[in-house]
PDB file of C-alpha atoms in Angstrom:
ATOM      1  CA  MET H 175      -0.409  -0.096  -0.910  1.00 80.00           C
ATOM      2  CA  PRO H 176       1.614   3.368  -0.951  1.00 86.00           C
ATOM      3  CA  GLN H 177       2.156   5.541   2.063  1.00 93.00           C
ATOM      4  CA  ILE H 178       1.320   9.080   1.808  1.00 95.00           C
ATOM      5  CA  ILE H 179       2.311  12.270   4.282  1.00 95.00           C
ATOM      6  CA  PRO H 180       2.153  15.598   3.454  1.00 96.00           C
ATOM      7  CA  ILE H 181       4.481  18.072   3.033  1.00 96.00           C
ATOM      8  CA  ARG H 182       5.622  19.489   6.490  1.00 95.00           C
ATOM      9  CA  ASP H 183       6.371  16.282   7.365  1.00 94.00           C
ATOM     10  CA  LEU H 184      10.086  16.530   5.162  1.00 94.00           C
ATOM     11  CA  LYS H 185      11.646  18.816   7.336  1.00 95.00           C
ATOM     12  CA  ASN H 186      12.130  15.334   9.354  1.00 93.00           C
ATOM     13  CA  THR H 187      14.395  14.486   6.786  1.00 94.00           C
ATOM     14  CA  THR H 188      16.306  11.513   8.379  1.00 95.00           C
ATOM     15  CA  GLU H 189      13.415   9.899   9.453  1.00 95.00           C
ATOM     16  CA  ILE H 190      11.814  10.452   5.797  1.00 95.00           C
ATOM     17  CA  SER H 191      15.424   8.480   4.013  1.00 95.00           C
ATOM     18  CA  ASN H 192      14.915   5.829   6.631  1.00 96.00           C
ATOM     19  CA  ARG H 193      10.930   5.255   5.234  1.00 94.00           C
ATOM     20  CA  CYS H 194      11.828   5.512   2.105  1.00 94.00           C
ATOM     21  CA  HIS H 195      15.087   2.458   2.482  1.00 95.00           C
ATOM     22  CA  ALA H 196      12.592   0.698   5.111  1.00 95.00           C
ATOM     23  CA  VAL H 197       9.442   0.210   2.612  1.00 93.00           C
ATOM     24  CA  GLY H 198      11.709   0.127  -0.889  1.00 92.00           C
ATOM     25  CA  GLU H 199       8.440   1.939  -2.560  1.00 94.00           C
ATOM     26  CA  PRO H 200       8.323   5.153  -3.438  1.00 95.00           C
ATOM     27  CA  ILE H 201       6.459   8.158  -0.985  1.00 96.00           C
ATOM     28  CA  PHE H 202       3.946  10.135  -2.498  1.00 97.00           C
ATOM     29  CA  VAL H 203       3.803  13.885  -0.795  1.00 97.00           C
ATOM     30  CA  THR H 204       0.778  15.842  -0.875  1.00 97.00           C
ATOM     31  CA  LYS H 205       0.633  19.187  -0.699  1.00 97.00           C
ATOM     32  CA  ASN H 206      -2.314  21.391  -0.024  1.00 96.00           C
ATOM     33  CA  GLY H 207      -4.354  17.684   0.164  1.00 94.00           C
ATOM     34  CA  TYR H 208      -2.723  17.181  -3.985  1.00 97.00           C
ATOM     35  CA  GLY H 209      -0.364  15.452  -4.389  1.00 96.00           C
ATOM     36  CA  ASP H 210       2.856  16.969  -5.433  1.00 97.00           C
ATOM     37  CA  LEU H 211       5.941  15.642  -4.609  1.00 97.00           C
ATOM     38  CA  VAL H 212       7.591  11.925  -4.283  1.00 97.00           C
ATOM     39  CA  VAL H 213      10.510  10.945  -2.158  1.00 97.00           C
ATOM     40  CA  MET H 214      12.248   7.464  -2.831  1.00 97.00           C
ATOM     41  CA  SER H 215      15.774   5.884  -2.009  1.00 97.00           C
ATOM     42  CA  MET H 216      18.500   5.521  -4.155  1.00 97.00           C
ATOM     43  CA  GLU H 217      18.668   1.924  -4.704  1.00 96.00           C
ATOM     44  CA  THR H 218      14.369   1.916  -5.618  1.00 96.00           C
ATOM     45  CA  TYR H 219      15.040   5.001  -7.498  1.00 97.00           C
ATOM     46  CA  GLU H 220      18.311   2.990  -9.417  1.00 97.00           C
ATOM     47  CA  GLU H 221      15.410  -0.252  -9.858  1.00 97.00           C
ATOM     48  CA  ARG H 222      13.220   1.265 -11.289  1.00 97.00           C
ATOM     49  CA  MET H 223      15.030   2.461 -13.988  1.00 98.00           C
ATOM     50  CA  ARG H 224      16.547  -0.538 -14.636  1.00 98.00           C
ATOM     51  CA  ILE H 225      12.814  -1.900 -14.830  1.00 98.00           C
ATOM     52  CA  LEU H 226      11.935   0.796 -17.185  1.00 98.00           C
ATOM     53  CA  ASP H 227      15.664   0.443 -19.509  1.00 98.00           C
ATOM     54  CA  VAL H 228      14.136  -3.120 -19.877  1.00 98.00           C
ATOM     55  CA  TYR H 229      10.548  -2.078 -21.191  1.00 98.00           C
ATOM     56  CA  ALA H 230      12.217   0.319 -23.736  1.00 98.00           C
ATOM     57  CA  LYS H 231      14.493  -2.496 -24.977  1.00 98.00           C
ATOM     58  CA  LEU H 232      11.244  -5.295 -25.064  1.00 98.00           C
ATOM     59  CA  ALA H 233       9.644  -2.316 -27.692  1.00 98.00           C
ATOM     60  CA  GLU H 234      12.718  -1.588 -29.518  1.00 96.00           C
ATOM     61  CA  ALA H 235      12.887  -5.083 -30.463  1.00 94.00           C
ATOM     62  CA  GLU H 236       8.690  -5.530 -30.244  1.00 96.00           C
ATOM     63  CA  LYS H 237       9.218  -3.103 -33.613  1.00 96.00           C
ATOM     64  CA  GLN H 238      11.953  -4.094 -35.505  1.00 94.00           C
ATOM     65  CA  ILE H 239       9.596  -7.518 -35.427  1.00 93.00           C
ATOM     66  CA  ALA H 240       7.035  -5.792 -36.526  1.00 95.00           C
ATOM     67  CA  SER H 241       9.298  -4.162 -39.248  1.00 96.00           C
ATOM     68  CA  GLY H 242      11.449  -7.246 -40.369  1.00 91.00           C
ATOM     69  CA  GLN H 243      14.181  -6.562 -39.374  1.00 91.00           C
ATOM     70  CA  VAL H 244      14.962 -10.075 -37.913  1.00 89.00           C
ATOM     71  CA  LEU H 245      16.783 -12.832 -38.953  1.00 87.00           C
ATOM     72  CA  PRO H 246      16.185 -16.519 -38.287  1.00 89.00           C
ATOM     73  CA  ALA H 247      17.921 -17.740 -34.982  1.00 90.00           C
ATOM     74  CA  LYS H 248      19.466 -20.338 -37.344  1.00 92.00           C
ATOM     75  CA  ASP H 249      20.657 -17.906 -39.444  1.00 90.00           C
ATOM     76  CA  SER H 250      22.192 -15.415 -36.881  1.00 89.00           C
ATOM     77  CA  ILE H 251      24.158 -18.311 -35.539  1.00 92.00           C
ATOM     78  CA  GLU H 252      25.964 -19.226 -38.590  1.00 91.00           C
ATOM     79  CA  ASP H 253      26.949 -15.308 -39.233  1.00 90.00           C
ATOM     80  CA  LEU H 254      28.458 -15.925 -35.628  1.00 91.00           C
ATOM     81  CA  LYS H 255      30.411 -18.895 -36.514  1.00 91.00           C
ATOM     82  CA  LYS H 256      31.742 -17.416 -39.463  1.00 90.00           C
ATOM     83  CA  LYS H 257      32.373 -13.868 -37.618  1.00 90.00           C
ATOM     84  CA  TYR H 258      33.943 -15.119 -34.494  1.00 92.00           C
ATOM     85  CA  GLY H 259      35.848 -18.900 -36.776  1.00 82.00           C
ATOM     86  CA  LYS H 260      34.196 -21.329 -34.334  1.00 70.00           C
TER      87      LYS H 260
END
């Protein structure tokens, strides 16, 4: 379940840091009752960025498949064998 805190709670940075590391999820910060910021640990951020990178690469691969820019696996393996002499 997402954690939501008011912006005034950001004054206690050590507590916020500890919470971010403990939950491993973003903490949503509200201002005047509306969403304003998201705070997360560096580890959580990096993991999210890695996942987004994988999704971007998969989307690019899907585009290549749809446009026919692929070779059968057998042909690719033969090309690699020729290139590297095995």
